[in-house]
mmCIF file of C-alpha atoms (C1' of nucleotides) in Angstrom:
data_model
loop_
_atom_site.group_PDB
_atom_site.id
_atom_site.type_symbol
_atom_site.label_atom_id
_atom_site.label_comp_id
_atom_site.label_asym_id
_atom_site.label_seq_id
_atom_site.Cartn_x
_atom_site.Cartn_y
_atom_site.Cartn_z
ATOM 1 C CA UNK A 1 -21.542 -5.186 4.131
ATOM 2 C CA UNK A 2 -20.932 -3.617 0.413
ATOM 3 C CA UNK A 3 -19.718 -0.342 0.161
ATOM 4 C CA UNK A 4 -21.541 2.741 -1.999
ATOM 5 C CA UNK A 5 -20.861 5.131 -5.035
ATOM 6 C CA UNK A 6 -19.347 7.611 -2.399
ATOM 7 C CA UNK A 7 -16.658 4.479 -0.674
ATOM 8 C CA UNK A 8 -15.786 3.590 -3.991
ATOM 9 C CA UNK A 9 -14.912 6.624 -5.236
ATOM 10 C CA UNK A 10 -13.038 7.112 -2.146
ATOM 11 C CA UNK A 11 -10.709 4.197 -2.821
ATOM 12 C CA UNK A 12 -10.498 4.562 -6.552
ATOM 13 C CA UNK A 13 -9.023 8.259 -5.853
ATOM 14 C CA UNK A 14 -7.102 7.015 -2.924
ATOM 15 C CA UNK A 15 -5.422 4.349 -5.440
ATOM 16 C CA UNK A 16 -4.957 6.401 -7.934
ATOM 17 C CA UNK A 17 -2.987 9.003 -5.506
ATOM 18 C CA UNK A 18 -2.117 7.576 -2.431
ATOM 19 C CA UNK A 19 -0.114 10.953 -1.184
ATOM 20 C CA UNK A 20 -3.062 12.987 -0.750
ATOM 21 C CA UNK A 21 -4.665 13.361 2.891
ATOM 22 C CA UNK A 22 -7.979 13.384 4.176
ATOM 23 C CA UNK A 23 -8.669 17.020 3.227
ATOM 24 C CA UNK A 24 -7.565 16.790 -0.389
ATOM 25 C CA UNK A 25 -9.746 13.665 -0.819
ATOM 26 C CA UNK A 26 -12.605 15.620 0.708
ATOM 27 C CA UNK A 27 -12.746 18.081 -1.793
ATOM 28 C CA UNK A 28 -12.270 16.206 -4.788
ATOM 29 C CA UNK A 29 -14.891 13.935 -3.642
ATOM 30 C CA UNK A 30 -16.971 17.057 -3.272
ATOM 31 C CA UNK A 31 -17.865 16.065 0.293
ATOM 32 C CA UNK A 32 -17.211 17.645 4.050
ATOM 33 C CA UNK A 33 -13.726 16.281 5.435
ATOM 34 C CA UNK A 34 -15.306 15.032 8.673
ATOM 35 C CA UNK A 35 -17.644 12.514 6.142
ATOM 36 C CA UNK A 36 -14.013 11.425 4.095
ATOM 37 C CA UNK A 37 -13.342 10.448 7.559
ATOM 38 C CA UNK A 38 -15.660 8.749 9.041
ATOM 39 C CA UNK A 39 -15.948 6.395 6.035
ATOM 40 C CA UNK A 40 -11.930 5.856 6.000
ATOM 41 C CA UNK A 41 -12.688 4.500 9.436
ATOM 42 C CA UNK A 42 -15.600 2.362 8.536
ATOM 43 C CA UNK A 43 -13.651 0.900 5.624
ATOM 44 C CA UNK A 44 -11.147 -0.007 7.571
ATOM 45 C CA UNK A 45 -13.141 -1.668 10.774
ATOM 46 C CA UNK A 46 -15.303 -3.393 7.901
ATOM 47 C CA UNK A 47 -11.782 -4.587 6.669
ATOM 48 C CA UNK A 48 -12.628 -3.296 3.397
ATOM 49 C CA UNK A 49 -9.226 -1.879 3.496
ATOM 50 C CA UNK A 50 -6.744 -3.554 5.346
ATOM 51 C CA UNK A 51 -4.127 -0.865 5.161
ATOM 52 C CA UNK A 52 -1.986 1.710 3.587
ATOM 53 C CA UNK A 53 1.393 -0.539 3.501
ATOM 54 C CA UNK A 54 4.142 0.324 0.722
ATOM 55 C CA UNK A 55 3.966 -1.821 -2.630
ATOM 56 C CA UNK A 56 7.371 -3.652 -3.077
ATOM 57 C CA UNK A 57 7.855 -4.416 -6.103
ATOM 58 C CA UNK A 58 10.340 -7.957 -6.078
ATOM 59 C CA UNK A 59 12.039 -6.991 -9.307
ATOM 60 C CA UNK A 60 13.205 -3.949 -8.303
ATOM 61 C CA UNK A 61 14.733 -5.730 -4.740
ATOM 62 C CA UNK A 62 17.001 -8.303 -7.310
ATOM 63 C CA UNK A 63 14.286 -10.633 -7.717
ATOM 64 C CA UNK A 64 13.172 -9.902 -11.396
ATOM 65 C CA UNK A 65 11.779 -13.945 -12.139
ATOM 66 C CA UNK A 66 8.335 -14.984 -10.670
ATOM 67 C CA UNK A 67 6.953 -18.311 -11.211
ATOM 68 C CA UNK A 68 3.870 -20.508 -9.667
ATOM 69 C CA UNK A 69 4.393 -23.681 -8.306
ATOM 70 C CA UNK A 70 1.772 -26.312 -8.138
ATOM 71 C CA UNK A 71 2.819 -29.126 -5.212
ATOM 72 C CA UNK A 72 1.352 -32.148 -4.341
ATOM 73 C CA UNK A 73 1.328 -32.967 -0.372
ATOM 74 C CA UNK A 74 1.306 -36.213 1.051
ATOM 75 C CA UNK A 75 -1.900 -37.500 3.107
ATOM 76 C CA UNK A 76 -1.773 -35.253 6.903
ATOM 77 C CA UNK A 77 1.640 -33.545 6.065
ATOM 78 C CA UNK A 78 -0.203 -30.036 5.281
ATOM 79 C CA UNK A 79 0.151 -28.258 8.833
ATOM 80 C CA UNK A 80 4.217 -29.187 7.973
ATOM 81 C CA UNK A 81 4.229 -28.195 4.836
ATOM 82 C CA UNK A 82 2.887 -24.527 5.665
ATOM 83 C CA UNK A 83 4.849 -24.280 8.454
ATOM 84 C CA UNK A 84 8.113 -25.291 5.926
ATOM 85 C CA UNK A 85 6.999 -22.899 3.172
ATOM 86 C CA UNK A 86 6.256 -19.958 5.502
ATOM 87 C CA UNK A 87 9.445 -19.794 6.841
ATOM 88 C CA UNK A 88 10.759 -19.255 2.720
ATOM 89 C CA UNK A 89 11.299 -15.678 1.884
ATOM 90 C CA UNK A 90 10.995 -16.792 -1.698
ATOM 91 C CA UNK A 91 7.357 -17.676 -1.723
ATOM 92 C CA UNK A 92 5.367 -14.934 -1.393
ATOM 93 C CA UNK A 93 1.754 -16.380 -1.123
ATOM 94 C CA UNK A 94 0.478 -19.864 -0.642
ATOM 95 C CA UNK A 95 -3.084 -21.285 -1.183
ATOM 96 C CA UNK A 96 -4.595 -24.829 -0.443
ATOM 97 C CA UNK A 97 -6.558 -25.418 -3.504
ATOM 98 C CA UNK A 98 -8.853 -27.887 -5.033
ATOM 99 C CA UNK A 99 -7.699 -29.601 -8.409
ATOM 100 C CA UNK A 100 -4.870 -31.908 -9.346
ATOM 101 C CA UNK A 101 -2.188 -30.088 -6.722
ATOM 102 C CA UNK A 102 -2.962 -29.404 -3.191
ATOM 103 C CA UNK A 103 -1.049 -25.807 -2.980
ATOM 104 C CA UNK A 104 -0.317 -23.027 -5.072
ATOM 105 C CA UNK A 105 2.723 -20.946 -4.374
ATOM 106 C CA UNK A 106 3.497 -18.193 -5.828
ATOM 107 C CA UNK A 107 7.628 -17.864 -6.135
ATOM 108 C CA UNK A 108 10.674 -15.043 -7.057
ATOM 109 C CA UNK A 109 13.865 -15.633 -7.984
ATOM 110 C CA UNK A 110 17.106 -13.447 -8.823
ATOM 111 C CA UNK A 111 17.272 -15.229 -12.130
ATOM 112 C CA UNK A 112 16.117 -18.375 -14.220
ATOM 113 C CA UNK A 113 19.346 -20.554 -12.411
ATOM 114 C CA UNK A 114 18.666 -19.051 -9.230
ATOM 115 C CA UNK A 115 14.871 -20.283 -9.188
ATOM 116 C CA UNK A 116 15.876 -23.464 -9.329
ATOM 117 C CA UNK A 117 17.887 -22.863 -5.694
ATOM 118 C CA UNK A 118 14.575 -21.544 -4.186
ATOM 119 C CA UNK A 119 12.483 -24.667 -6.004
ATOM 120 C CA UNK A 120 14.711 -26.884 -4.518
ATOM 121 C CA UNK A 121 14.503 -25.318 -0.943
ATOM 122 C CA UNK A 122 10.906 -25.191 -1.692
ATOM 123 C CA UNK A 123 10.204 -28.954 -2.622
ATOM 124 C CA UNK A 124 13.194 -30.269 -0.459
ATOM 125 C CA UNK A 125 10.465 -31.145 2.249
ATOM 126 C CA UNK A 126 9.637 -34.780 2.736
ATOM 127 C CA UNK A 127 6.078 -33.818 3.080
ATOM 128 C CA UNK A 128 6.379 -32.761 -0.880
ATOM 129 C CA UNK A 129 4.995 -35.613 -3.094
ATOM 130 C CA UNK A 130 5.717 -33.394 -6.749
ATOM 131 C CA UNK A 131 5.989 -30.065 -7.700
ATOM 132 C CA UNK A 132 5.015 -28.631 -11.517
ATOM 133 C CA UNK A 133 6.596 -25.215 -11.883
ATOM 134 C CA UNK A 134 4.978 -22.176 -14.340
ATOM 135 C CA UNK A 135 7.468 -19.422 -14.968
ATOM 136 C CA UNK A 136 5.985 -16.052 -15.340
ATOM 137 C CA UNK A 137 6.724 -14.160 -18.803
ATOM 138 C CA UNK A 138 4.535 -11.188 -18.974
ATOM 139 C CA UNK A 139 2.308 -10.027 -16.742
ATOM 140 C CA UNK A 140 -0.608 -8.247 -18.316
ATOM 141 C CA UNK A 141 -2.563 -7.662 -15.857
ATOM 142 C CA UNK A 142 -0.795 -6.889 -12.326
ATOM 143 C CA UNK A 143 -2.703 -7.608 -9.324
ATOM 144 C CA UNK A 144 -5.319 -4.956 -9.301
ATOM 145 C CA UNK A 145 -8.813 -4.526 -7.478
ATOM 146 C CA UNK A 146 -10.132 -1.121 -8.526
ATOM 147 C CA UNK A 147 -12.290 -2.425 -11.439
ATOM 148 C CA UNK A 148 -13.695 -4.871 -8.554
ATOM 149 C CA UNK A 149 -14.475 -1.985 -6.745
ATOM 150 C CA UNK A 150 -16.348 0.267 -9.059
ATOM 151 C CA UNK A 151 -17.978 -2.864 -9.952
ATOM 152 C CA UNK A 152 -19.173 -3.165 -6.254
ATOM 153 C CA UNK A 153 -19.987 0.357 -5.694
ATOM 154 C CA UNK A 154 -22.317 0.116 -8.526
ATOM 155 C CA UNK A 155 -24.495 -3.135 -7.485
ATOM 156 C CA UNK A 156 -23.936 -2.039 -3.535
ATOM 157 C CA UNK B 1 20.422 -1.542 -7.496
ATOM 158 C CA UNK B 2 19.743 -3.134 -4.099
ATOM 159 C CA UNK B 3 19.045 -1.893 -0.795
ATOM 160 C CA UNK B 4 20.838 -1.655 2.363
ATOM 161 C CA UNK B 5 19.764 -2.682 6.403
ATOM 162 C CA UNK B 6 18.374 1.148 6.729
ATOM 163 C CA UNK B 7 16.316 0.633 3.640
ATOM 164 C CA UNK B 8 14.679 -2.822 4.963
ATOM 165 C CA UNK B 9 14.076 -1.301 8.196
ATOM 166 C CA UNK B 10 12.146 1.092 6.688
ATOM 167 C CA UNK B 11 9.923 -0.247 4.532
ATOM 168 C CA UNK B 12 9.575 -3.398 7.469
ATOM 169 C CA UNK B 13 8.515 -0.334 9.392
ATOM 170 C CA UNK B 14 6.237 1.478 7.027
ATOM 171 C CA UNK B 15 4.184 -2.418 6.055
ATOM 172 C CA UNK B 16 3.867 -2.785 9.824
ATOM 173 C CA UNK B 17 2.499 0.738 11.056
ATOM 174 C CA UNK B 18 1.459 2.517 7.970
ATOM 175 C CA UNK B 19 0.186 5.017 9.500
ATOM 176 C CA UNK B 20 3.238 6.766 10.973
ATOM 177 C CA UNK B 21 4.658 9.494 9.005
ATOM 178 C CA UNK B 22 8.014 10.735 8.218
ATOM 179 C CA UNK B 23 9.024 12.284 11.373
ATOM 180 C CA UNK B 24 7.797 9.588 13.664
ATOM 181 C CA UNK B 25 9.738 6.792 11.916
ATOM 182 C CA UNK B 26 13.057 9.140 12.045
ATOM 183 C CA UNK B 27 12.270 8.634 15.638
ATOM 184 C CA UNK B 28 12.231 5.191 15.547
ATOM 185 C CA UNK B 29 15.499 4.215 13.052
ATOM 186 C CA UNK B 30 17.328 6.832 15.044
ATOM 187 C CA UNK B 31 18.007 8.619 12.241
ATOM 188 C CA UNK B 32 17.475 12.402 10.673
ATOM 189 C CA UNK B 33 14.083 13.007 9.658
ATOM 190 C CA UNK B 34 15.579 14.473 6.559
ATOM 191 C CA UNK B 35 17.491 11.148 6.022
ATOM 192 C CA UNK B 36 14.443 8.786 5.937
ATOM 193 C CA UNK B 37 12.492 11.298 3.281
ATOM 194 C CA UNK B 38 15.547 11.059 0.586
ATOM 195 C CA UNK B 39 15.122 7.041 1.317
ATOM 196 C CA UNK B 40 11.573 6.986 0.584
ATOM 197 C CA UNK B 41 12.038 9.265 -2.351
ATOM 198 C CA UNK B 42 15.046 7.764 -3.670
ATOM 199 C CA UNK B 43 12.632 3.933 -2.940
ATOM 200 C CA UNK B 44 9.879 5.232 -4.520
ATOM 201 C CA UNK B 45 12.187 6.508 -7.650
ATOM 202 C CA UNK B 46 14.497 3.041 -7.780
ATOM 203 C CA UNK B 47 10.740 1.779 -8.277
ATOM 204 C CA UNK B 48 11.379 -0.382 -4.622
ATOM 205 C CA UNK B 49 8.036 0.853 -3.644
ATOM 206 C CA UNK B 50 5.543 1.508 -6.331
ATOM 207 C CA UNK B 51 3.032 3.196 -4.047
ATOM 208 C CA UNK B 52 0.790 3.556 -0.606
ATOM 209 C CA UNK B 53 -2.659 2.665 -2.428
ATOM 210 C CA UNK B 54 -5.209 0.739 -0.219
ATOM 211 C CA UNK B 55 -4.381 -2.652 0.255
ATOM 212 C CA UNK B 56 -8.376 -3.675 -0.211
ATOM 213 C CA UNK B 57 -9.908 -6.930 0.999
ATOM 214 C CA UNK B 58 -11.919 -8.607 -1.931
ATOM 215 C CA UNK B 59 -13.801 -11.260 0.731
ATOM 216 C CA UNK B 60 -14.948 -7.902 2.480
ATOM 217 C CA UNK B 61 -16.391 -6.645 -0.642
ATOM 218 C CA UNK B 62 -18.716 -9.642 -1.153
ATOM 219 C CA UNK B 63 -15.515 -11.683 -3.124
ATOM 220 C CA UNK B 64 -14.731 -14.353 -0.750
ATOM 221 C CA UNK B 65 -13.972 -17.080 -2.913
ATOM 222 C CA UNK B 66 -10.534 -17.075 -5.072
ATOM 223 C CA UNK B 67 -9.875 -19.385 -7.699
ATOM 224 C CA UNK B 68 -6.911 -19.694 -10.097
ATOM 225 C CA UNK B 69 -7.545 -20.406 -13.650
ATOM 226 C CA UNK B 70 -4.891 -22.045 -16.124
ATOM 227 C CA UNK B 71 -5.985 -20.881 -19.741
ATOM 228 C CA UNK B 72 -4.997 -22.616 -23.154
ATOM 229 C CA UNK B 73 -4.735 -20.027 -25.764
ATOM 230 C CA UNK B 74 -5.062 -20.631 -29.422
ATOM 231 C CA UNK B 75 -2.176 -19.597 -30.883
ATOM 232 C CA UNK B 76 -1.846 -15.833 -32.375
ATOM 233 C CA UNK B 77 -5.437 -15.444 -29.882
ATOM 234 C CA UNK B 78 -2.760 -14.026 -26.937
ATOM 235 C CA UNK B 79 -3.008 -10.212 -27.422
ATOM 236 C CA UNK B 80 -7.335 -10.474 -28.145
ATOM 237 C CA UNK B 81 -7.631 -13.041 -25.026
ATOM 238 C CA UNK B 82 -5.081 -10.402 -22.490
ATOM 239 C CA UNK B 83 -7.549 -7.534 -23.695
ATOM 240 C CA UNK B 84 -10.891 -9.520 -23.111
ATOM 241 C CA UNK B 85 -9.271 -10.706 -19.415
ATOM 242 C CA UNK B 86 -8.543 -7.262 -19.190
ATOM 243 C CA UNK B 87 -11.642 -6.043 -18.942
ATOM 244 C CA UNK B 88 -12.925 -8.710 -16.601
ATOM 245 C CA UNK B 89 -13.530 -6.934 -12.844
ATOM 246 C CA UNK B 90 -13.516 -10.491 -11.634
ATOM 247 C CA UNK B 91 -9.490 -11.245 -13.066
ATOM 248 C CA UNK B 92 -7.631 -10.010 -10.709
ATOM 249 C CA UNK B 93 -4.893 -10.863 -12.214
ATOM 250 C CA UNK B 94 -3.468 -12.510 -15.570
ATOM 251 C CA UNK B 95 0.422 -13.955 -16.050
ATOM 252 C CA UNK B 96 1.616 -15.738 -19.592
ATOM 253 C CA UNK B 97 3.710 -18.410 -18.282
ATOM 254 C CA UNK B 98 5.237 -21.431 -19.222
ATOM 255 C CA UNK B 99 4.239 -24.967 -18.675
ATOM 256 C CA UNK B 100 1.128 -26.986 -19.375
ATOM 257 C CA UNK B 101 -1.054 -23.756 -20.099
ATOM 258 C CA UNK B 102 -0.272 -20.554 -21.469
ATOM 259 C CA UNK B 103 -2.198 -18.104 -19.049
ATOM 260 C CA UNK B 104 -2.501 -17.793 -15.469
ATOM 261 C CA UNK B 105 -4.922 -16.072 -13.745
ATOM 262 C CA UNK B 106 -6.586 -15.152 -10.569
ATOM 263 C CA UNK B 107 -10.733 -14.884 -9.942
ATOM 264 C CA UNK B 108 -12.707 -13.987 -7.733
ATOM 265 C CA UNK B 109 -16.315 -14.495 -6.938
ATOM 266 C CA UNK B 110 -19.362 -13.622 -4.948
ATOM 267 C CA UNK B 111 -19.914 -17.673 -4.222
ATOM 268 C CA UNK B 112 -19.136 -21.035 -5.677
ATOM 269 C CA UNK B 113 -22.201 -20.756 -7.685
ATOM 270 C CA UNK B 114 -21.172 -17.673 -9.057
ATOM 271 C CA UNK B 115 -17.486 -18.766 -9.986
ATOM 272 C CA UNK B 116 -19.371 -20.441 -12.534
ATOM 273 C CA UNK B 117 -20.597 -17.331 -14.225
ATOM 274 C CA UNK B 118 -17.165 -15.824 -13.436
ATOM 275 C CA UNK B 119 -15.672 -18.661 -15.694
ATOM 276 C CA UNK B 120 -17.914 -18.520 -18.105
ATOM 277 C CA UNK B 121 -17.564 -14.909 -18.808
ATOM 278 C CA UNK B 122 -13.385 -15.961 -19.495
ATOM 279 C CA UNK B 123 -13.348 -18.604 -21.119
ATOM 280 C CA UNK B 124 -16.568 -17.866 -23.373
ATOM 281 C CA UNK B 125 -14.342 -16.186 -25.654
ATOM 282 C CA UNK B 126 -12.872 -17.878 -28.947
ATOM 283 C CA UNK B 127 -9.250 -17.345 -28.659
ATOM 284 C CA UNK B 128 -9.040 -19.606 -24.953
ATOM 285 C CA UNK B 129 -9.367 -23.121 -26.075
ATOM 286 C CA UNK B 130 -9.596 -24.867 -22.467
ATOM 287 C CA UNK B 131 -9.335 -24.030 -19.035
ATOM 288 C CA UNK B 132 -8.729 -25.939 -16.156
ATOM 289 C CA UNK B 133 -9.548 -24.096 -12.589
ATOM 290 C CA UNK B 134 -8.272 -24.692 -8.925
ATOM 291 C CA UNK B 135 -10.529 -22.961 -6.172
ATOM 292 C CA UNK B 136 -8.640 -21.682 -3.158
ATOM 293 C CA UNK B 137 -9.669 -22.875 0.276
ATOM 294 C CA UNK B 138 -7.344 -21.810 2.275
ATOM 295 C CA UNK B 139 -4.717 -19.207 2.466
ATOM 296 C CA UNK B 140 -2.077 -19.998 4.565
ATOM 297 C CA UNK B 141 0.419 -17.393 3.664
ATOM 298 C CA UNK B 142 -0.988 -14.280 2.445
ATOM 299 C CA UNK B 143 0.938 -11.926 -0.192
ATOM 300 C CA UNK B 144 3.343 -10.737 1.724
ATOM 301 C CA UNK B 145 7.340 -9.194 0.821
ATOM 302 C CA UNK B 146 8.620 -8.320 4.051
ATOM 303 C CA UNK B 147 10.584 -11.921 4.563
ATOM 304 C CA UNK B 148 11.795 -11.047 1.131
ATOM 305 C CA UNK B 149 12.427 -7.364 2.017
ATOM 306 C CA UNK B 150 14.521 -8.406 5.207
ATOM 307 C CA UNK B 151 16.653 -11.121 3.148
ATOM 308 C CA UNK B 152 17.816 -8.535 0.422
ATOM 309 C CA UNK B 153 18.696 -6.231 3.279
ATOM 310 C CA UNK B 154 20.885 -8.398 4.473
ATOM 311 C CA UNK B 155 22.556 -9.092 1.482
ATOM 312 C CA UNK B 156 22.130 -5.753 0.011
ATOM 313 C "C1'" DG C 1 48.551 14.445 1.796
ATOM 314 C "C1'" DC C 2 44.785 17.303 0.053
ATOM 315 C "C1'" DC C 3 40.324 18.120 -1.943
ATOM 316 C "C1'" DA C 4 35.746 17.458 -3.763
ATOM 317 C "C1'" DC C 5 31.661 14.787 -3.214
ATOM 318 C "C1'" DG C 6 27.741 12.414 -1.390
ATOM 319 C "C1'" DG C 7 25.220 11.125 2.547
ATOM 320 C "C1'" DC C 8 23.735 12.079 7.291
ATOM 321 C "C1'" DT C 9 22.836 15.329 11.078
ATOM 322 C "C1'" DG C 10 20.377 18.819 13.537
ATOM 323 C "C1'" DG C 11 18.183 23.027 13.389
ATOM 324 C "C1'" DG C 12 14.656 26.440 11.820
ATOM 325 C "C1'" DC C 13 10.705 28.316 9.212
ATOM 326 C "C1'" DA C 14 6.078 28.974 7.173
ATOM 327 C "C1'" DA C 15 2.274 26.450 5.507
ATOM 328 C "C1'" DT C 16 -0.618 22.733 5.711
ATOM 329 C "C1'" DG C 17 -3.083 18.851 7.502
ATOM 330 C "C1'" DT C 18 -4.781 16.195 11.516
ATOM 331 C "C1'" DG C 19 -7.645 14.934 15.438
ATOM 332 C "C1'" DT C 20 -11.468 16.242 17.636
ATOM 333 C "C1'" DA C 21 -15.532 18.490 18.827
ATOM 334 C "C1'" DC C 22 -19.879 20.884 17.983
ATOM 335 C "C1'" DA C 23 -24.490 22.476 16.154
ATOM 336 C "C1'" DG C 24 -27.599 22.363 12.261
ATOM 337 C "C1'" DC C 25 -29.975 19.818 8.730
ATOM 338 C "C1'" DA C 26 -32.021 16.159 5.710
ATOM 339 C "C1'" DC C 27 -33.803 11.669 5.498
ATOM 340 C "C1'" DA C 28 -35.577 7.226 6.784
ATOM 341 C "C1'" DT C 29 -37.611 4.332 10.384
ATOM 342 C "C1'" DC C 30 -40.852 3.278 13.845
ATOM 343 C "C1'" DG D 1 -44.375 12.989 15.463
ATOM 344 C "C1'" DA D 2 -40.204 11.306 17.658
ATOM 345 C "C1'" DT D 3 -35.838 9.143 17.103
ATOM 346 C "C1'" DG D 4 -31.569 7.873 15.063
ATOM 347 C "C1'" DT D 5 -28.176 8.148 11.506
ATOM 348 C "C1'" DG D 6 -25.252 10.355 8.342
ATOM 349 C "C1'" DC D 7 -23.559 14.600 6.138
ATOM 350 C "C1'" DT D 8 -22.303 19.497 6.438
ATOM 351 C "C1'" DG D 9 -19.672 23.438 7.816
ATOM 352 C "C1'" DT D 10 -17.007 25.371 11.272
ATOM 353 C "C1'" DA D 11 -13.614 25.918 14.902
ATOM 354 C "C1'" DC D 12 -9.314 25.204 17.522
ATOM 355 C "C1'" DA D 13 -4.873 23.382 19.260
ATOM 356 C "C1'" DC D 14 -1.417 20.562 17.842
ATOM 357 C "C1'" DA D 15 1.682 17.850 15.014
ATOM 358 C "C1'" DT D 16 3.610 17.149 10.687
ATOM 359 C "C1'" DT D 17 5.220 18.371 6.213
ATOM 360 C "C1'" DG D 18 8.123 20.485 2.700
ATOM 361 C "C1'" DC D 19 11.943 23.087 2.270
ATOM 362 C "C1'" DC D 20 16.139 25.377 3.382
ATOM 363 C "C1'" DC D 21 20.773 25.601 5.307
ATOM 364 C "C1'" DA D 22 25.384 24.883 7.757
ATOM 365 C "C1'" DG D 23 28.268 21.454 9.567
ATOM 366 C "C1'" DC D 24 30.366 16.811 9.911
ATOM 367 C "C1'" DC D 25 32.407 12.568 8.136
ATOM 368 C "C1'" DG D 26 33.998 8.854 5.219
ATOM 369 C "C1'" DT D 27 35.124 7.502 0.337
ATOM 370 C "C1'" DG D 28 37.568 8.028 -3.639
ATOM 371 C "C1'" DG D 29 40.220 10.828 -6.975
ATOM 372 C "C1'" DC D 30 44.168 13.950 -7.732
#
DNA sequence: GCCACGGCTGGGCAATGTGTACAGCACATC
DNA sequence: GATGTGCTGTACACATTGCCCAGCCGTGGC
């Protein structure tokens, strides 16, 4: 189920530069191609790696202004209330959580005014009870797993 | 600044079938195989697409529970507490925000038991002065940009 | 009306990487 | 001692890449 020294290197230097091929990775990693390879392929069957797709970054597409949204569902509205927010280009990720809300979505915006155009298409759902809105300032640490990874490699 | 219907096709393309290269997705825009490398290149320039890294799967590397952690920072503790999250493998992720807390950020964990250790290892530093966590139980919309992609081709 | 410019096309070229297969070898398991 | 698994090193045909160029077309400036 884990993933070794050798797969975590793999994905560190695949991370680091995603442009290089198979052969490239095979002889930084000091190891036969055919071995870079076969563990590419196991990675991805485990589902270790989902895929290669680009990174988009939101700012650069006009929507510099990310924020969270906390909402509070009304009792058996939840299937609805997916259905509502996954049809939202705006949110970008939504989570049932435990905790005062019942969701967590994660929002962008083409400015401070326009965010409040997407919260209100957001919460203008009956199946909304409340929403509490966090805007995003900085973001010092962007979504990363690599440290997670060597981390693995180590203990697996 | 934007980007145009070509663009969004193109990076809709890429996220779906990652695997194709240059050549085969000029086949399937219809367009110039020397047309869709200055896109990418000029993309990966405007900063549209930061990268092709591995998109890896936390749950499959023995991470399946997510939790997101609201932090109250004492105040002039910001800079210490970002470098101490930092160097958490477990933080995925770490936002300043407005709103009730000052922090944001995402965990994850080998188990619910071990979210605890995962917490403690955050907030046992001096400059957070409470923390209030929401554990993730479902995901109903993963990360995702390609709704978002498609809208600011449109408008683009 | 004319011209320069930027973007797209379609072609060609050498160099490189890919997919795939194979035999040999080391190591652990039974 | 036999078996299975994973890694190595090699080979080959094929597709793709990076790069170059000439030509075409629409926009905008002169």
């Amino acid at each position: 189920m884990g993933i070794d020294g050798l797969d975590g290197r793999l994905i560190v230097l695949l991370a680091r530069e995603p442009r290089i091929g198979v052969l490239e990775a095979s002889r930084r990693l000091g190891v036969a191609r055919g071995t870079v390879q076969a563990r590419l392929d196991r990675l991805q069957s485990n589902g270790v790696i989902r895929g290669f797709g680009p990174q988009v970054d939101p700012a650069a597409l006009g929507y510099p202004v990310t924020a969270f949204a906390t909402l509070e569902i009304k009792q058996g509205q939840g299937a609805d209330v997916r259905a509502h927010l996954g049809g939202v280009p705006e949110v970008l990720e939504l989570h049932t959580t435990t905790g005062h809300g019942d969701m967590l979505c994660r929002l962008v915006a083409r400015s401070n005014a326009d965010l409040q155009r997407v919260i209100d298409k957001v919460v203008g759902f009956e199946g909304i009870v409340r929403a509490s809105t966090a805007i995003v300032m900085e973001n010092p640490v962007p979504l990363r797993v690599i440290p997670l990874v060597e981390q693995a490699a180590q203990e697996g």
